[in-house]
Amino acid sequence: MKPAASGSNSNANARQALVPTNTVTTKDGVSVRARIDPSLAVVDVVRQLCSNLKVQDHPALYALRDEQDVLVTDENLLKKIREKAHLKLVSSPVLEAVEIVEKLTAREDKSTKMALFSLQKYIQEDAFANEFLKRRGLSELLAVISVSHGNTLAYALKGLQNLMALNHGWSDIPKSFVSELVLILANPQNLVNVSRPATSILKRLVEADPRFAPQAPATMLSSASRPGTAMSNVAANTANKPALQIVTNNKMPRKGVWNYGFDFVWDEMRKEGLSTGQVTSQGSDRSIRPLETVVQKLSSGDTKMATDSMMLINSLMKNATDSRWEELANELERLNVRKVVVRLASSSMMEDLSSQVMEFQANLTSLAYRRKTTPVDPELPSVRDALTVIWNASRIPDTPIGIQQTRGPIARPAVRAGTWDPSVFEDPGSQASTAKWVKIGFESEDLQLEFERVGLLGLDCLRILAASSPEYFAEVILEQLSRPAERRCPVAKASNEVVELLSEHYQVFGPGYSTSSSFCPYFLWFHRVHNLAVKFFLRIWNESSAAATDFARVAALVRSQISVALKDETRPWHEIERDFLDSEYREVRERQMRELELEDDLLNKPPVRNVRAKLYKESFEFVRSQRIQCLMLGAWFVNGNPVPPVGTSPMRESISLKRMHRPWRFFRLDKSMRYLHYVDSVVKLPIRAGLEDLPEKMEVAQIVDVTPNTCALPPNIHTGGHAPSDIPYSPTVASPLSFSLLSTQGGSLADLVAENSTSYSDWIDGLNMLRGDHFSTKETADMVQALTEIGLKIKLLDLSGEKVEIPSNLPIPPLPPTTDFFFSDYD
């Protein structure tokens, strides 16, 4: 690398040989044009620059950055040369780290604020982060956060958030600091720029769970900090900076960061809730104030704040441990998060929050499955409370021991709501408990057996049915008791059957499996839909004059009605109510008969439904593997222009304009599934297998969301996904095949337009499945469903193929005498 010749005495051959590639500006403001050899390492480029420019300090104290202060590294040097980027010769990341730690230690307001502002950018660089951590910068940063407020606190939290994007260096954050962080989050008066990074930090702590720790955590050493490089050989002191001491200890703080997790964070959030919360009417539960504040932030109107809050809630739901998930689920129900998310999904922010809302739906499916598969234990206090509510609401006049009758046609148990009377729940084998729960509609007194298929989910639904309409519930129970035993509708059994039918409709098959590619608002209102369906069940029972032996027939009618009423979840709620409350028995029966003509009743039997549920999970895993394999094969995309929303920053627009010079980008996932490697190009070129042709990369962990429909095609660029006339170029019209990879640091890592719908589905769902367990395109949903149905039909062949002798070989028939084939005439 040499400065370009500019004097009049330079000969023509020298000028022709030294073609400048970049302009470099020194600290003194002097700009020179230089020719940089792309085959050199960056440390060698800096050393030659310092030598040619007669810089007195050691070259290790300097580095190159572009106009956006992006550090020039070995990985992006070639890109900077190709783009002829204007470079700056500035202090090295190590020197910047030393100076920032000194300013944080000094605790001077103005210098601290400036240091924190710079820390937000530099902490993402390996060399800076290594030096910052070696000099106990993390401890100083935590101390600043503890005593700061306003913008200073916001800068400090943002710096910590960026630091925690690394997989090392923050394994010893004390519990006392996490308590302070929870206090910051719990304070609704804090500004958005304070609450957002605090929320993201807590999310990162939740995800740093020892259960998910990799066996060999990857380190992120840059060439500047490896032993034997120029940086490690720098002298302890320099002439111009006598106070500067370069740490030569090569041992980096490489401990893993998997020391926290859900239980760690939840305990701190709960502790804060117990210290400030109010006792509820139950006398045992208290408000968890930090979580309540997070839920309130969903309605703040700030899209980014709502996104961060949704991400924290999703992280808590996804990482909840087996011992604490029920506590989290109950708290989310108390805070009515479902209602808030439904309102959020119907607002103008849905487009920006679609991925997080879909992930919430997937996590809610997982929680529903957990509750459905958790046995009902009558010895647990929460189960006892639920059973007490159900029994009290039934108002059965023929009370067992411990239940007193009151005057009037309806008797109420003398059990105060929320208390436990052991005489109401005697041992099922005792005389006192004989035929007690049978009167509510169970087949026996063994409640654990009665709820075996639907678990706690069924108990919750029955409790809500009784508590939401106690007068109706009591009326129905008493009406059934007034009938002959063989004509009674078993209300409790019907409730459990409806839970099973709704679970089948929404495909609640297993934890971690999202079963829908579209938002299902009425799944979030599961209990309300359950109440409607139970009322429909009871009404059809009465109108059809059903008997005990007709239970399966009525259940089939309810299944048919659920399928029809919930087929289109974009309809308003009053139409759903009308379908369940006003549909006539004759119409429902005729429609069901038509459906039975088209499908085999065998497919609706419980054993077959169980097989379908198992096959669905296998199909999901197969498609997930296929999608990730597509990421490893790689694909071409167009670098799209982000559709400029209101308030788009000029920097984002300038970046999109720069992409027009290299509109094509090839992406490929490496075998470790940790990095996406890519290359930008003017035209599509053949890309060899491996990563040699892909000099740049981004970490998958940096992708916080995959948002669809975010960018437009550049002018004069057309993909195979649609004709040029289909979508005319407009900077404000997003392509239906576009998506953006949003960064944990804010902003977008990439704005892409796929060539066709197949590539779009492979990548947007592949990235979602790589990061989690949900998908968003109809193509993937249809593939999972098709594989499930094919697998089910293959399994069903075994039912009729038993004891059939299959020959080991077959004789090969002779060739036909003629090949003059023709179509046969059919009568």
PDB file of N, CA and C in Angstrom, residues 317-400:
ATOM      1  N   MET A 317     -42.241 -17.119  27.841  1.00  0.00           N
ATOM      2  CA  MET A 317     -43.132 -18.247  27.568  1.00  0.00           C
ATOM      3  C   MET A 317     -42.365 -19.430  26.987  1.00  0.00           C
ATOM      4  N   LYS A 318     -41.424 -19.139  26.123  1.00  0.00           N
ATOM      5  CA  LYS A 318     -40.700 -20.213  25.446  1.00  0.00           C
ATOM      6  C   LYS A 318     -39.698 -20.904  26.357  1.00  0.00           C
ATOM      7  N   ASN A 319     -39.120 -20.163  27.303  1.00  0.00           N
ATOM      8  CA  ASN A 319     -38.051 -20.712  28.135  1.00  0.00           C
ATOM      9  C   ASN A 319     -38.507 -21.076  29.543  1.00  0.00           C
ATOM     10  N   ALA A 320     -39.803 -20.974  29.820  1.00  0.00           N
ATOM     11  CA  ALA A 320     -40.307 -21.303  31.150  1.00  0.00           C
ATOM     12  C   ALA A 320     -39.978 -22.750  31.502  1.00  0.00           C
ATOM     13  N   THR A 321     -39.505 -22.975  32.714  1.00  0.00           N
ATOM     14  CA  THR A 321     -39.122 -24.313  33.156  1.00  0.00           C
ATOM     15  C   THR A 321     -40.357 -25.115  33.561  1.00  0.00           C
ATOM     16  N   ASP A 322     -40.170 -26.410  33.686  1.00  0.00           N
ATOM     17  CA  ASP A 322     -41.288 -27.288  34.027  1.00  0.00           C
ATOM     18  C   ASP A 322     -41.883 -26.964  35.391  1.00  0.00           C
ATOM     19  N   SER A 323     -41.073 -26.435  36.285  1.00  0.00           N
ATOM     20  CA  SER A 323     -41.560 -26.162  37.637  1.00  0.00           C
ATOM     21  C   SER A 323     -42.232 -24.795  37.768  1.00  0.00           C
ATOM     22  N   ARG A 324     -42.028 -23.913  36.761  1.00  0.00           N
ATOM     23  CA  ARG A 324     -42.545 -22.550  36.908  1.00  0.00           C
ATOM     24  C   ARG A 324     -43.486 -22.116  35.789  1.00  0.00           C
ATOM     25  N   TRP A 325     -43.658 -22.929  34.768  1.00  0.00           N
ATOM     26  CA  TRP A 325     -44.459 -22.484  33.621  1.00  0.00           C
ATOM     27  C   TRP A 325     -45.914 -22.207  34.004  1.00  0.00           C
ATOM     28  N   GLU A 326     -46.429 -22.996  34.934  1.00  0.00           N
ATOM     29  CA  GLU A 326     -47.820 -22.791  35.319  1.00  0.00           C
ATOM     30  C   GLU A 326     -47.995 -21.452  36.033  1.00  0.00           C
ATOM     31  N   GLU A 327     -47.000 -21.087  36.821  1.00  0.00           N
ATOM     32  CA  GLU A 327     -47.038 -19.786  37.503  1.00  0.00           C
ATOM     33  C   GLU A 327     -47.031 -18.645  36.491  1.00  0.00           C
ATOM     34  N   LEU A 328     -46.197 -18.777  35.468  1.00  0.00           N
ATOM     35  CA  LEU A 328     -46.157 -17.759  34.415  1.00  0.00           C
ATOM     36  C   LEU A 328     -47.486 -17.710  33.664  1.00  0.00           C
ATOM     37  N   ALA A 329     -48.032 -18.876  33.324  1.00  0.00           N
ATOM     38  CA  ALA A 329     -49.290 -18.922  32.581  1.00  0.00           C
ATOM     39  C   ALA A 329     -50.416 -18.260  33.365  1.00  0.00           C
ATOM     40  N   ASN A 330     -50.469 -18.519  34.662  1.00  0.00           N
ATOM     41  CA  ASN A 330     -51.511 -17.911  35.493  1.00  0.00           C
ATOM     42  C   ASN A 330     -51.352 -16.391  35.561  1.00  0.00           C
ATOM     43  N   GLU A 331     -50.106 -15.934  35.617  1.00  0.00           N
ATOM     44  CA  GLU A 331     -49.874 -14.490  35.685  1.00  0.00           C
ATOM     45  C   GLU A 331     -50.254 -13.811  34.373  1.00  0.00           C
ATOM     46  N   LEU A 332     -49.944 -14.447  33.260  1.00  0.00           N
ATOM     47  CA  LEU A 332     -50.327 -13.885  31.964  1.00  0.00           C
ATOM     48  C   LEU A 332     -51.851 -13.849  31.813  1.00  0.00           C
ATOM     49  N   GLU A 333     -52.519 -14.861  32.336  1.00  0.00           N
ATOM     50  CA  GLU A 333     -53.982 -14.849  32.303  1.00  0.00           C
ATOM     51  C   GLU A 333     -54.525 -13.719  33.172  1.00  0.00           C
ATOM     52  N   ARG A 334     -53.922 -13.521  34.327  1.00  0.00           N
ATOM     53  CA  ARG A 334     -54.389 -12.457  35.222  1.00  0.00           C
ATOM     54  C   ARG A 334     -54.229 -11.091  34.579  1.00  0.00           C
ATOM     55  N   LEU A 335     -53.144 -10.924  33.824  1.00  0.00           N
ATOM     56  CA  LEU A 335     -52.889  -9.645  33.159  1.00  0.00           C
ATOM     57  C   LEU A 335     -53.644  -9.521  31.834  1.00  0.00           C
ATOM     58  N   ASN A 336     -54.355 -10.571  31.460  1.00  0.00           N
ATOM     59  CA  ASN A 336     -55.177 -10.552  30.242  1.00  0.00           C
ATOM     60  C   ASN A 336     -54.350 -10.209  29.008  1.00  0.00           C
ATOM     61  N   VAL A 337     -53.207 -10.880  28.887  1.00  0.00           N
ATOM     62  CA  VAL A 337     -52.306 -10.609  27.767  1.00  0.00           C
ATOM     63  C   VAL A 337     -52.966 -10.957  26.445  1.00  0.00           C
ATOM     64  N   ARG A 338     -53.812 -11.978  26.432  1.00  0.00           N
ATOM     65  CA  ARG A 338     -54.472 -12.372  25.182  1.00  0.00           C
ATOM     66  C   ARG A 338     -55.256 -11.200  24.596  1.00  0.00           C
ATOM     67  N   LYS A 339     -56.002 -10.525  25.435  1.00  0.00           N
ATOM     68  CA  LYS A 339     -56.817  -9.411  24.966  1.00  0.00           C
ATOM     69  C   LYS A 339     -55.942  -8.296  24.421  1.00  0.00           C
ATOM     70  N   VAL A 340     -54.829  -8.029  25.092  1.00  0.00           N
ATOM     71  CA  VAL A 340     -53.924  -6.974  24.640  1.00  0.00           C
ATOM     72  C   VAL A 340     -53.333  -7.331  23.283  1.00  0.00           C
ATOM     73  N   VAL A 341     -52.946  -8.593  23.096  1.00  0.00           N
ATOM     74  CA  VAL A 341     -52.345  -9.011  21.825  1.00  0.00           C
ATOM     75  C   VAL A 341     -53.370  -8.973  20.703  1.00  0.00           C
ATOM     76  N   VAL A 342     -54.603  -9.388  20.983  1.00  0.00           N
ATOM     77  CA  VAL A 342     -55.653  -9.311  19.960  1.00  0.00           C
ATOM     78  C   VAL A 342     -55.884  -7.866  19.540  1.00  0.00           C
ATOM     79  N   ARG A 343     -55.917  -6.959  20.516  1.00  0.00           N
ATOM     80  CA  ARG A 343     -56.088  -5.543  20.187  1.00  0.00           C
ATOM     81  C   ARG A 343     -54.892  -5.032  19.386  1.00  0.00           C
ATOM     82  N   LEU A 344     -53.706  -5.498  19.758  1.00  0.00           N
ATOM     83  CA  LEU A 344     -52.497  -5.085  19.052  1.00  0.00           C
ATOM     84  C   LEU A 344     -52.520  -5.595  17.620  1.00  0.00           C
ATOM     85  N   ALA A 345     -53.004  -6.828  17.435  1.00  0.00           N
ATOM     86  CA  ALA A 345     -53.036  -7.415  16.095  1.00  0.00           C
ATOM     87  C   ALA A 345     -54.016  -6.715  15.179  1.00  0.00           C
ATOM     88  N   SER A 346     -55.015  -6.087  15.749  1.00  0.00           N
ATOM     89  CA  SER A 346     -56.000  -5.375  14.931  1.00  0.00           C
ATOM     90  C   SER A 346     -55.636  -3.913  14.709  1.00  0.00           C
ATOM     91  N   SER A 347     -54.502  -3.479  15.240  1.00  0.00           N
ATOM     92  CA  SER A 347     -54.081  -2.088  15.094  1.00  0.00           C
ATOM     93  C   SER A 347     -53.179  -1.937  13.879  1.00  0.00           C
ATOM     94  N   SER A 348     -52.747  -0.714  13.653  1.00  0.00           N
ATOM     95  CA  SER A 348     -51.881  -0.429  12.505  1.00  0.00           C
ATOM     96  C   SER A 348     -50.469  -0.960  12.701  1.00  0.00           C
ATOM     97  N   MET A 349     -50.121  -1.369  13.926  1.00  0.00           N
ATOM     98  CA  MET A 349     -48.774  -1.865  14.191  1.00  0.00           C
ATOM     99  C   MET A 349     -48.626  -3.342  13.852  1.00  0.00           C
ATOM    100  N   MET A 350     -49.694  -4.022  13.451  1.00  0.00           N
ATOM    101  CA  MET A 350     -49.646  -5.453  13.188  1.00  0.00           C
ATOM    102  C   MET A 350     -48.615  -5.800  12.132  1.00  0.00           C
ATOM    103  N   GLU A 351     -48.476  -4.962  11.115  1.00  0.00           N
ATOM    104  CA  GLU A 351     -47.529  -5.256  10.040  1.00  0.00           C
ATOM    105  C   GLU A 351     -46.109  -5.357  10.575  1.00  0.00           C
ATOM    106  N   ASP A 352     -45.759  -4.500  11.531  1.00  0.00           N
ATOM    107  CA  ASP A 352     -44.412  -4.525  12.101  1.00  0.00           C
ATOM    108  C   ASP A 352     -44.267  -5.609  13.166  1.00  0.00           C
ATOM    109  N   LEU A 353     -45.370  -6.022  13.769  1.00  0.00           N
ATOM    110  CA  LEU A 353     -45.310  -6.977  14.867  1.00  0.00           C
ATOM    111  C   LEU A 353     -45.797  -8.362  14.460  1.00  0.00           C
ATOM    112  N   SER A 354     -46.020  -8.595  13.185  1.00  0.00           N
ATOM    113  CA  SER A 354     -46.632  -9.851  12.753  1.00  0.00           C
ATOM    114  C   SER A 354     -45.833 -11.062  13.203  1.00  0.00           C
ATOM    115  N   SER A 355     -44.519 -11.005  13.066  1.00  0.00           N
ATOM    116  CA  SER A 355     -43.696 -12.157  13.440  1.00  0.00           C
ATOM    117  C   SER A 355     -43.788 -12.438  14.936  1.00  0.00           C
ATOM    118  N   GLN A 356     -43.760 -11.367  15.752  1.00  0.00           N
ATOM    119  CA  GLN A 356     -43.835 -11.558  17.201  1.00  0.00           C
ATOM    120  C   GLN A 356     -45.220 -12.039  17.632  1.00  0.00           C
ATOM    121  N   VAL A 357     -46.258 -11.544  16.971  1.00  0.00           N
ATOM    122  CA  VAL A 357     -47.610 -12.005  17.295  1.00  0.00           C
ATOM    123  C   VAL A 357     -47.762 -13.481  16.940  1.00  0.00           C
ATOM    124  N   MET A 358     -47.216 -13.898  15.804  1.00  0.00           N
ATOM    125  CA  MET A 358     -47.283 -15.306  15.428  1.00  0.00           C
ATOM    126  C   MET A 358     -46.483 -16.170  16.402  1.00  0.00           C
ATOM    127  N   GLU A 359     -45.366 -15.654  16.878  1.00  0.00           N
ATOM    128  CA  GLU A 359     -44.586 -16.410  17.859  1.00  0.00           C
ATOM    129  C   GLU A 359     -45.343 -16.512  19.183  1.00  0.00           C
ATOM    130  N   PHE A 360     -46.047 -15.445  19.551  1.00  0.00           N
ATOM    131  CA  PHE A 360     -46.866 -15.496  20.755  1.00  0.00           C
ATOM    132  C   PHE A 360     -47.953 -16.562  20.602  1.00  0.00           C
ATOM    133  N   GLN A 361     -48.561 -16.631  19.443  1.00  0.00           N
ATOM    134  CA  GLN A 361     -49.588 -17.641  19.192  1.00  0.00           C
ATOM    135  C   GLN A 361     -48.997 -19.042  19.300  1.00  0.00           C
ATOM    136  N   ALA A 362     -47.781 -19.225  18.767  1.00  0.00           N
ATOM    137  CA  ALA A 362     -47.122 -20.534  18.861  1.00  0.00           C
ATOM    138  C   ALA A 362     -46.803 -20.876  20.316  1.00  0.00           C
ATOM    139  N   ASN A 363     -46.319 -19.892  21.075  1.00  0.00           N
ATOM    140  CA  ASN A 363     -46.018 -20.139  22.489  1.00  0.00           C
ATOM    141  C   ASN A 363     -47.282 -20.424  23.284  1.00  0.00           C
ATOM    142  N   LEU A 364     -48.370 -19.752  22.915  1.00  0.00           N
ATOM    143  CA  LEU A 364     -49.641 -19.997  23.598  1.00  0.00           C
ATOM    144  C   LEU A 364     -50.135 -21.415  23.281  1.00  0.00           C
ATOM    145  N   THR A 365     -49.906 -21.875  22.063  1.00  0.00           N
ATOM    146  CA  THR A 365     -50.242 -23.258  21.714  1.00  0.00           C
ATOM    147  C   THR A 365     -49.446 -24.231  22.573  1.00  0.00           C
ATOM    148  N   SER A 366     -48.166 -23.909  22.769  1.00  0.00           N
ATOM    149  CA  SER A 366     -47.321 -24.764  23.606  1.00  0.00           C
ATOM    150  C   SER A 366     -47.816 -24.798  25.047  1.00  0.00           C
ATOM    151  N   LEU A 367     -48.207 -23.635  25.585  1.00  0.00           N
ATOM    152  CA  LEU A 367     -48.734 -23.596  26.946  1.00  0.00           C
ATOM    153  C   LEU A 367     -50.052 -24.369  27.038  1.00  0.00           C
ATOM    154  N   ALA A 368     -50.898 -24.241  26.021  1.00  0.00           N
ATOM    155  CA  ALA A 368     -52.164 -24.978  26.017  1.00  0.00           C
ATOM    156  C   ALA A 368     -51.906 -26.481  26.013  1.00  0.00           C
ATOM    157  N   TYR A 369     -50.915 -26.910  25.249  1.00  0.00           N
ATOM    158  CA  TYR A 369     -50.589 -28.336  25.226  1.00  0.00           C
ATOM    159  C   TYR A 369     -50.069 -28.795  26.587  1.00  0.00           C
ATOM    160  N   ARG A 370     -49.258 -27.966  27.216  1.00  0.00           N
ATOM    161  CA  ARG A 370     -48.759 -28.321  28.546  1.00  0.00           C
ATOM    162  C   ARG A 370     -49.901 -28.487  29.538  1.00  0.00           C
ATOM    163  N   ARG A 371     -50.835 -27.560  29.510  1.00  0.00           N
ATOM    164  CA  ARG A 371     -51.964 -27.653  30.430  1.00  0.00           C
ATOM    165  C   ARG A 371     -52.843 -28.856  30.092  1.00  0.00           C
ATOM    166  N   LYS A 372     -52.990 -29.138  28.811  1.00  0.00           N
ATOM    167  CA  LYS A 372     -53.837 -30.255  28.392  1.00  0.00           C
ATOM    168  C   LYS A 372     -53.240 -31.594  28.799  1.00  0.00           C
ATOM    169  N   THR A 373     -51.933 -31.675  28.854  1.00  0.00           N
ATOM    170  CA  THR A 373     -51.270 -32.940  29.191  1.00  0.00           C
ATOM    171  C   THR A 373     -50.847 -33.014  30.653  1.00  0.00           C
ATOM    172  N   THR A 374     -51.159 -32.002  31.449  1.00  0.00           N
ATOM    173  CA  THR A 374     -50.850 -32.038  32.883  1.00  0.00           C
ATOM    174  C   THR A 374     -52.027 -32.638  33.638  1.00  0.00           C
ATOM    175  N   PRO A 375     -51.825 -33.745  34.351  1.00  0.00           N
ATOM    176  CA  PRO A 375     -52.948 -34.387  35.052  1.00  0.00           C
ATOM    177  C   PRO A 375     -53.554 -33.480  36.114  1.00  0.00           C
ATOM    178  N   VAL A 376     -54.827 -33.690  36.372  1.00  0.00           N
ATOM    179  CA  VAL A 376     -55.536 -32.949  37.413  1.00  0.00           C
ATOM    180  C   VAL A 376     -55.345 -33.682  38.741  1.00  0.00           C
ATOM    181  N   ASP A 377     -54.691 -33.035  39.665  1.00  0.00           N
ATOM    182  CA  ASP A 377     -54.451 -33.608  40.993  1.00  0.00           C
ATOM    183  C   ASP A 377     -55.318 -32.872  42.006  1.00  0.00           C
ATOM    184  N   PRO A 378     -56.390 -33.504  42.507  1.00  0.00           N
ATOM    185  CA  PRO A 378     -57.283 -32.811  43.448  1.00  0.00           C
ATOM    186  C   PRO A 378     -56.622 -32.393  44.744  1.00  0.00           C
ATOM    187  N   GLU A 379     -55.404 -32.862  45.007  1.00  0.00           N
ATOM    188  CA  GLU A 379     -54.720 -32.477  46.237  1.00  0.00           C
ATOM    189  C   GLU A 379     -54.038 -31.109  46.132  1.00  0.00           C
ATOM    190  N   LEU A 380     -53.866 -30.623  44.909  1.00  0.00           N
ATOM    191  CA  LEU A 380     -53.202 -29.324  44.743  1.00  0.00           C
ATOM    192  C   LEU A 380     -54.159 -28.194  45.100  1.00  0.00           C
ATOM    193  N   PRO A 381     -53.692 -27.158  45.795  1.00  0.00           N
ATOM    194  CA  PRO A 381     -54.578 -26.046  46.179  1.00  0.00           C
ATOM    195  C   PRO A 381     -55.250 -25.372  44.991  1.00  0.00           C
ATOM    196  N   SER A 382     -54.515 -25.170  43.890  1.00  0.00           N
ATOM    197  CA  SER A 382     -55.111 -24.504  42.732  1.00  0.00           C
ATOM    198  C   SER A 382     -56.236 -25.345  42.134  1.00  0.00           C
ATOM    199  N   VAL A 383     -56.060 -26.658  42.116  1.00  0.00           N
ATOM    200  CA  VAL A 383     -57.105 -27.542  41.602  1.00  0.00           C
ATOM    201  C   VAL A 383     -58.301 -27.541  42.546  1.00  0.00           C
ATOM    202  N   ARG A 384     -58.024 -27.541  43.819  1.00  0.00           N
ATOM    203  CA  ARG A 384     -59.115 -27.498  44.797  1.00  0.00           C
ATOM    204  C   ARG A 384     -59.931 -26.215  44.646  1.00  0.00           C
ATOM    205  N   ASP A 385     -59.249 -25.113  44.465  1.00  0.00           N
ATOM    206  CA  ASP A 385     -59.967 -23.843  44.291  1.00  0.00           C
ATOM    207  C   ASP A 385     -60.865 -23.890  43.056  1.00  0.00           C
ATOM    208  N   ALA A 386     -60.341 -24.453  41.960  1.00  0.00           N
ATOM    209  CA  ALA A 386     -61.136 -24.545  40.734  1.00  0.00           C
ATOM    210  C   ALA A 386     -62.348 -25.449  40.936  1.00  0.00           C
ATOM    211  N   LEU A 387     -62.148 -26.582  41.607  1.00  0.00           N
ATOM    212  CA  LEU A 387     -63.257 -27.489  41.855  1.00  0.00           C
ATOM    213  C   LEU A 387     -64.298 -26.848  42.772  1.00  0.00           C
ATOM    214  N   THR A 388     -63.827 -26.041  43.717  1.00  0.00           N
ATOM    215  CA  THR A 388     -64.757 -25.339  44.613  1.00  0.00           C
ATOM    216  C   THR A 388     -65.637 -24.374  43.826  1.00  0.00           C
ATOM    217  N   VAL A 389     -65.032 -23.633  42.891  1.00  0.00           N
ATOM    218  CA  VAL A 389     -65.796 -22.701  42.063  1.00  0.00           C
ATOM    219  C   VAL A 389     -66.852 -23.457  41.259  1.00  0.00           C
ATOM    220  N   ILE A 390     -66.464 -24.589  40.685  1.00  0.00           N
ATOM    221  CA  ILE A 390     -67.409 -25.368  39.875  1.00  0.00           C
ATOM    222  C   ILE A 390     -68.559 -25.895  40.742  1.00  0.00           C
ATOM    223  N   TRP A 391     -68.197 -26.435  41.886  1.00  0.00           N
ATOM    224  CA  TRP A 391     -69.233 -27.006  42.755  1.00  0.00           C
ATOM    225  C   TRP A 391     -70.177 -25.918  43.275  1.00  0.00           C
ATOM    226  N   ASN A 392     -69.618 -24.791  43.688  1.00  0.00           N
ATOM    227  CA  ASN A 392     -70.468 -23.702  44.191  1.00  0.00           C
ATOM    228  C   ASN A 392     -71.423 -23.195  43.113  1.00  0.00           C
ATOM    229  N   ALA A 393     -70.921 -23.095  41.885  1.00  0.00           N
ATOM    230  CA  ALA A 393     -71.752 -22.574  40.802  1.00  0.00           C
ATOM    231  C   ALA A 393     -72.863 -23.542  40.420  1.00  0.00           C
ATOM    232  N   SER A 394     -72.676 -24.818  40.666  1.00  0.00           N
ATOM    233  CA  SER A 394     -73.697 -25.796  40.269  1.00  0.00           C
ATOM    234  C   SER A 394     -74.965 -25.696  41.118  1.00  0.00           C
ATOM    235  N   ARG A 395     -74.836 -25.304  42.414  1.00  0.00           N
ATOM    236  CA  ARG A 395     -75.984 -25.130  43.314  1.00  0.00           C
ATOM    237  C   ARG A 395     -76.871 -26.367  43.361  1.00  0.00           C
ATOM    238  N   ILE A 396     -76.254 -27.510  43.415  1.00  0.00           N
ATOM    239  CA  ILE A 396     -77.011 -28.755  43.442  1.00  0.00           C
ATOM    240  C   ILE A 396     -77.753 -28.857  44.765  1.00  0.00           C
ATOM    241  N   PRO A 397     -79.085 -29.027  44.753  1.00  0.00           N
ATOM    242  CA  PRO A 397     -79.846 -29.029  46.002  1.00  0.00           C
ATOM    243  C   PRO A 397     -79.596 -30.256  46.860  1.00  0.00           C
ATOM    244  N   ASP A 398     -79.378 -31.402  46.207  1.00  0.00           N
ATOM    245  CA  ASP A 398     -79.142 -32.625  46.971  1.00  0.00           C
ATOM    246  C   ASP A 398     -77.685 -32.669  47.369  1.00  0.00           C
ATOM    247  N   THR A 399     -77.376 -31.993  48.466  1.00  0.00           N
ATOM    248  CA  THR A 399     -75.986 -31.789  48.846  1.00  0.00           C
ATOM    249  C   THR A 399     -75.479 -32.940  49.687  1.00  0.00           C
ATOM    250  N   PRO A 400     -74.177 -33.261  49.556  1.00  0.00           N
ATOM    251  CA  PRO A 400     -73.577 -34.277  50.409  1.00  0.00           C
ATOM    252  C   PRO A 400     -73.253 -33.710  51.781  1.00  0.00           C
TER     253      PRO A 400
END
